[in-house]
PDB file of C-alpha atoms in Angstrom:
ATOM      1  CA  UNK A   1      99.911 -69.376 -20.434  1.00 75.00           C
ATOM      2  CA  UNK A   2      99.069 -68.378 -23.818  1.00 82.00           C
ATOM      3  CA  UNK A   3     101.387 -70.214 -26.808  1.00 83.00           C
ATOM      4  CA  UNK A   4     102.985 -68.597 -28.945  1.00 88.00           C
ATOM      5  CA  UNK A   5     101.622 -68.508 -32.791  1.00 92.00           C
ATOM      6  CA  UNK A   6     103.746 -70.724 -33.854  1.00 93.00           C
ATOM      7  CA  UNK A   7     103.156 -73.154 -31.317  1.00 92.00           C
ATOM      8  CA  UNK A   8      99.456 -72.787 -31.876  1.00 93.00           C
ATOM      9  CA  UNK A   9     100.722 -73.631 -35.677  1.00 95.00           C
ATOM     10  CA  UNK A  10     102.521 -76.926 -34.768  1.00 95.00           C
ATOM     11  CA  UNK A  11      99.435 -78.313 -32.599  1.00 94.00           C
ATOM     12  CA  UNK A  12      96.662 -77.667 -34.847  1.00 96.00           C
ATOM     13  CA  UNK A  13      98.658 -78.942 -37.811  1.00 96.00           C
ATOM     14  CA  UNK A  14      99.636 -81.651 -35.641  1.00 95.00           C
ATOM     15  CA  UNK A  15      95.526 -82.176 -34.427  1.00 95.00           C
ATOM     16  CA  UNK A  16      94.034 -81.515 -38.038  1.00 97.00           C
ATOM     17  CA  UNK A  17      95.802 -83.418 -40.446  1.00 95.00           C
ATOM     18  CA  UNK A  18      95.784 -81.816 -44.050  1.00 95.00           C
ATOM     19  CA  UNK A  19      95.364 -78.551 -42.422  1.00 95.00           C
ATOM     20  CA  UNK A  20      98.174 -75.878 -43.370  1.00 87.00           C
ATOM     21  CA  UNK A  21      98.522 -73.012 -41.099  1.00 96.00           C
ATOM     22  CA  UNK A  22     101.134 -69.881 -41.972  1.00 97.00           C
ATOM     23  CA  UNK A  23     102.304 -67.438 -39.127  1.00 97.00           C
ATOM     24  CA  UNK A  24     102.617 -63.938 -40.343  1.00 95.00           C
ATOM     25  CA  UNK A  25     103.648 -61.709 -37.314  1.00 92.00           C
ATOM     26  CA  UNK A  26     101.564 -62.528 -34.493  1.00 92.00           C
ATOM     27  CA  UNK A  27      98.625 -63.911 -36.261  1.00 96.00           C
ATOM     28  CA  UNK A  28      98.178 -66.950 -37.891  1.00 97.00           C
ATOM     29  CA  UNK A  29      96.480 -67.673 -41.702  1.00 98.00           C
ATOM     30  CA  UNK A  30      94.647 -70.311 -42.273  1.00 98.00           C
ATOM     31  CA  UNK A  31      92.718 -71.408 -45.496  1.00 97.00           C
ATOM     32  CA  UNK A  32      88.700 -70.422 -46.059  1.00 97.00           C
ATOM     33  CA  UNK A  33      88.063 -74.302 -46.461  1.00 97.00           C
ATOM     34  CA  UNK A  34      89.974 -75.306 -43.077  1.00 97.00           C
ATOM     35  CA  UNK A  35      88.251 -72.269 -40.983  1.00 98.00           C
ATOM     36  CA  UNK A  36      85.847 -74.461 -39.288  1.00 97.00           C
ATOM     37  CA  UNK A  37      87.949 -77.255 -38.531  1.00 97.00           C
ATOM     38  CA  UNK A  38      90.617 -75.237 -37.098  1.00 97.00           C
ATOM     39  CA  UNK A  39      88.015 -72.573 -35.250  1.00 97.00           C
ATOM     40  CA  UNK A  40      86.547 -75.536 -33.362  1.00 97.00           C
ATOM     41  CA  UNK A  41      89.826 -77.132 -32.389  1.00 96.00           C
ATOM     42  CA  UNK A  42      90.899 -73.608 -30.957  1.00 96.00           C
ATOM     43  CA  UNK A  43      87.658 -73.614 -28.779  1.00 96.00           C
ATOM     44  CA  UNK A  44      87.213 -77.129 -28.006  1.00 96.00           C
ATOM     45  CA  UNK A  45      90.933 -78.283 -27.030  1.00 93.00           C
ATOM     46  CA  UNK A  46      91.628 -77.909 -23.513  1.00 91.00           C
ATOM     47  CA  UNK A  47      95.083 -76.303 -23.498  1.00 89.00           C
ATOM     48  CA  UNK A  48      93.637 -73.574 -25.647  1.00 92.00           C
ATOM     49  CA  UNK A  49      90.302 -73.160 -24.537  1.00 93.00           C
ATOM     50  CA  UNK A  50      89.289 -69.854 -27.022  1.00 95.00           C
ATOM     51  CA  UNK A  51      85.733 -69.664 -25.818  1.00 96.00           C
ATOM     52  CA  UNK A  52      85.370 -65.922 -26.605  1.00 97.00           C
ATOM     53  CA  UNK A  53      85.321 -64.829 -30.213  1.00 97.00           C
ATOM     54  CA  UNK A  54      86.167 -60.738 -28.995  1.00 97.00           C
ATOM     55  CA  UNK A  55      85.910 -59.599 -32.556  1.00 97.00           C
ATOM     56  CA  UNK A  56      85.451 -60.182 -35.985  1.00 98.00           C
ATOM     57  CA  UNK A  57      86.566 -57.657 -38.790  1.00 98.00           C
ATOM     58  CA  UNK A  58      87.568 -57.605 -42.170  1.00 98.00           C
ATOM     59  CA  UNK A  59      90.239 -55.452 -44.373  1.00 98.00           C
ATOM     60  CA  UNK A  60      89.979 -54.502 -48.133  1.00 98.00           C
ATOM     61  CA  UNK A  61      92.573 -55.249 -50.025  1.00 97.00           C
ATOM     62  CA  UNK A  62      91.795 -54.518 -53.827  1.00 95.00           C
ATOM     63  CA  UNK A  63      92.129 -55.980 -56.178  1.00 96.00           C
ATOM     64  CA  UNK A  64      91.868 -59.492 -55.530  1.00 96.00           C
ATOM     65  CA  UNK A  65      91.020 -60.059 -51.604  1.00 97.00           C
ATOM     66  CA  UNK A  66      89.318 -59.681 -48.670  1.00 98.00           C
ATOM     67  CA  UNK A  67      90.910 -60.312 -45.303  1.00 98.00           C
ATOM     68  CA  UNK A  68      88.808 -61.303 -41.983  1.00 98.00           C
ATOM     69  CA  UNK A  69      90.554 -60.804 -38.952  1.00 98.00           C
ATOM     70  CA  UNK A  70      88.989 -62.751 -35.650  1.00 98.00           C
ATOM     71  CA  UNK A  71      90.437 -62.613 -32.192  1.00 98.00           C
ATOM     72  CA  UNK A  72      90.081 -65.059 -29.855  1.00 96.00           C
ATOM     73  CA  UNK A  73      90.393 -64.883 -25.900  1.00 96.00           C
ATOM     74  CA  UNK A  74      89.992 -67.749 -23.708  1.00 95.00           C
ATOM     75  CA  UNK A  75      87.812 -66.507 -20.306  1.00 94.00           C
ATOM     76  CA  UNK A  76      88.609 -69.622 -18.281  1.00 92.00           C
ATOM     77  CA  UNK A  77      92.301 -69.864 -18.844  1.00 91.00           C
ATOM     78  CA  UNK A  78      92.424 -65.829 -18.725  1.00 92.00           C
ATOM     79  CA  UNK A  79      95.041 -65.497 -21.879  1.00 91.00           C
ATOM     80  CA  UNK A  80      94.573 -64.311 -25.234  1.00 91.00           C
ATOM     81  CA  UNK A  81      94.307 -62.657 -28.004  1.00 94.00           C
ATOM     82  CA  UNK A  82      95.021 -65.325 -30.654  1.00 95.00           C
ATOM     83  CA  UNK A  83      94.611 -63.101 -33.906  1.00 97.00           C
ATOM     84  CA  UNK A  84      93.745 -65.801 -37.184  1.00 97.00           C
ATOM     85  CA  UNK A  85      93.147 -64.286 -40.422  1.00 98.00           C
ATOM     86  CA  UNK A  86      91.445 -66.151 -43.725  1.00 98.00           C
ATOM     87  CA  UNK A  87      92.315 -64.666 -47.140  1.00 97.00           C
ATOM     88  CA  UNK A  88      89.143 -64.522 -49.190  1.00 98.00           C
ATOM     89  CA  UNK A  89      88.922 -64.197 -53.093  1.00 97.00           C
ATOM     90  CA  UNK A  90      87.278 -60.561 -53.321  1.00 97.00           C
ATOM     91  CA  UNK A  91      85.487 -61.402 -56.450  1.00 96.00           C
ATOM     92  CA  UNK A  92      83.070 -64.177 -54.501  1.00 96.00           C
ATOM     93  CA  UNK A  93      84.190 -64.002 -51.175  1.00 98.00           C
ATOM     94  CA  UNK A  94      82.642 -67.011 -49.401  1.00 97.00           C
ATOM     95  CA  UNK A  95      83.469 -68.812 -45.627  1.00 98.00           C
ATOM     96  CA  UNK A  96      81.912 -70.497 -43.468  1.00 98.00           C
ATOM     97  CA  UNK A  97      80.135 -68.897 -40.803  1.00 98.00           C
ATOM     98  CA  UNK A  98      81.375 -69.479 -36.989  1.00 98.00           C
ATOM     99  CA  UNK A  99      77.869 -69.072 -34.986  1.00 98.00           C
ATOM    100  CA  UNK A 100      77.696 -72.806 -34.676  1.00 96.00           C
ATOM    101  CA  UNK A 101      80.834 -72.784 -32.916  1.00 97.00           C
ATOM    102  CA  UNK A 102      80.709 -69.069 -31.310  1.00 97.00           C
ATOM    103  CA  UNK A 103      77.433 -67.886 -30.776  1.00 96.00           C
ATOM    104  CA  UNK A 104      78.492 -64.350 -31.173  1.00 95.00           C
ATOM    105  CA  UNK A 105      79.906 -64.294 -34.462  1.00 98.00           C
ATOM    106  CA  UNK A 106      75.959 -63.699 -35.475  1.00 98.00           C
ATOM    107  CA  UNK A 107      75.786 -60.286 -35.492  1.00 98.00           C
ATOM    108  CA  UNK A 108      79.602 -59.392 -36.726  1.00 98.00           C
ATOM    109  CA  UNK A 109      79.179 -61.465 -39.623  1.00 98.00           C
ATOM    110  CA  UNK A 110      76.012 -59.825 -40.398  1.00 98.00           C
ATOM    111  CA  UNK A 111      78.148 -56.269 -40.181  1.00 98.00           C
ATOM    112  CA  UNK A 112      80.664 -57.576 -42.667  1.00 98.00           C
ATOM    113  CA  UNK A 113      78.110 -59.272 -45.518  1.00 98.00           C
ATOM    114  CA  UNK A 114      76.348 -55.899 -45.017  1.00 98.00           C
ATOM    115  CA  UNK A 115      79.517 -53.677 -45.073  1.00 98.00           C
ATOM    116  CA  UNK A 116      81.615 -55.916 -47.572  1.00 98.00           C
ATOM    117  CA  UNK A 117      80.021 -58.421 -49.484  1.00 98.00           C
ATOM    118  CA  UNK A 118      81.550 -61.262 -47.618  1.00 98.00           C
ATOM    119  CA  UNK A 119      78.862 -64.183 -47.845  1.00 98.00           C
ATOM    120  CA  UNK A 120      78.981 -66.278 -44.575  1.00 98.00           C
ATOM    121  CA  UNK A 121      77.802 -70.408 -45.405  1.00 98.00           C
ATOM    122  CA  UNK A 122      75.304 -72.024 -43.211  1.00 98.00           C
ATOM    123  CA  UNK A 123      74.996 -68.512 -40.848  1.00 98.00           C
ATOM    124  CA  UNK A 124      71.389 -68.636 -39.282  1.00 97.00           C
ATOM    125  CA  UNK A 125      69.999 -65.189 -40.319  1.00 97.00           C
ATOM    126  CA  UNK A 126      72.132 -63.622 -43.047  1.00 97.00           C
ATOM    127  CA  UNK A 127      70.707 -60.478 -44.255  1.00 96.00           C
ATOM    128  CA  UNK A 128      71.111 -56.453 -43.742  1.00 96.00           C
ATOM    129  CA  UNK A 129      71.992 -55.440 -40.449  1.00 96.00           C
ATOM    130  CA  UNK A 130      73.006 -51.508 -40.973  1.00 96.00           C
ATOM    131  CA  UNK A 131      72.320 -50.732 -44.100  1.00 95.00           C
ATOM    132  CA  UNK A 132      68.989 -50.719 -45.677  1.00 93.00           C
ATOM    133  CA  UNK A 133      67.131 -53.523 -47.805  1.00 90.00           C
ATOM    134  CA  UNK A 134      67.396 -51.688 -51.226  1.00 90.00           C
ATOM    135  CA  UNK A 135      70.868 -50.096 -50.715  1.00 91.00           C
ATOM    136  CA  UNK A 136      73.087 -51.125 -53.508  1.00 91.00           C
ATOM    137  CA  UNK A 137      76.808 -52.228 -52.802  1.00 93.00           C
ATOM    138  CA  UNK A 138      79.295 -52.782 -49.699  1.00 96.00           C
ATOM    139  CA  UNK A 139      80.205 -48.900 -48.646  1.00 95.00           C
ATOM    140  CA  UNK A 140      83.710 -50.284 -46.526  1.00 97.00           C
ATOM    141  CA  UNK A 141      85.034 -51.877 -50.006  1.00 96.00           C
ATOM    142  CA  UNK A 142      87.377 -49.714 -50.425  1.00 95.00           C
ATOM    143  CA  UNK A 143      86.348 -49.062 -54.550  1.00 92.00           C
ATOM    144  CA  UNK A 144      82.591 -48.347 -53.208  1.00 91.00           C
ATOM    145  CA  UNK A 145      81.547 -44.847 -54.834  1.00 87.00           C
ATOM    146  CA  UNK A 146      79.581 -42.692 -52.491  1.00 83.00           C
ATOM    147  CA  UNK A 147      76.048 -41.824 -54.574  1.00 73.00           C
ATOM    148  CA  UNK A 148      72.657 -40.693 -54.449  1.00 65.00           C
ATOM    149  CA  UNK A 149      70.767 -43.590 -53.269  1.00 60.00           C
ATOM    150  CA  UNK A 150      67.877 -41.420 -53.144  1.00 62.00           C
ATOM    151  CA  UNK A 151      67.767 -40.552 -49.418  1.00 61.00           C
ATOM    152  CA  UNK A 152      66.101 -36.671 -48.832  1.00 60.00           C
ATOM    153  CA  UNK A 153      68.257 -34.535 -47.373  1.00 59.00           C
TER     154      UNK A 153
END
């Protein structure tokens, strides 16, 4: 059975000492610096068992920050989603990246440092993914102005 968010709250905290966790409907926020920590204890701990990372996003929110949004499932234990979200400074928005604990978090990180700026420490291969090499800026930030970029029509 899947806990509830704050239960997930009171065992990681409980797991990870120093680690502060904050429920905010049914997700839970956690810290940029205690991402990893917590990401692998939500994968690796057998009552929780989140060994599918279903989808990683990220939200806008000018001026000052960048939210990403993952959700977790857990295939063997058939519950989920756990939603976490990590408040990053929009002005240099740096995490750690997750493929060394979800191999599929390669290509979705990719989307948002090509989509939003958001750079993604120690990911294997982080570079353009739909947007060209020369195109300038992050077209989902939400203050992104829509130019020439010199593409014919």
């Amino acid at each position: 059975m899947l806990p509830s968010c704050e239960e997930l709250k009171g065992a990681l905290e409980q797991r990870l000492p120093g680690v502060s966790l904050t429920v905010e409907g049914a997700s839970l926020i956690v810290a940029p610096k205690d991402l990893t920590p917590v990401c692998r204890c939500l994968k690796e701990t057998e009552r929780f068992g989140f060994d599918y990372l279903a989808n990683l996003t990220a939200v806008d929110y000018p001026p000052d920050r960048i939210d990403l949004v993952y959700h977790f499932y857990s295939m063997k234990q058939k519950h989920g989603p756990v939603t976490l979200l990590v408040n990053v400074n929009r002005a240099n928005p740096r995490v750690d990246s997750m493929t060394r604990v979800w191999r599929g978090a390669e290509y979705q990180e990719r989307e948002i440092f090509d989509l939003f700026g958001v750079t993604f420490e120690g990911h294997p291969d982080l570079r353009r993914i739909l947007m060209w090499d020369g195109f300038e800026g992050h077209p989902m930030r939400k203050d992104y102005v829509v130019e020439d970029q010199g593409v014919p029509e």
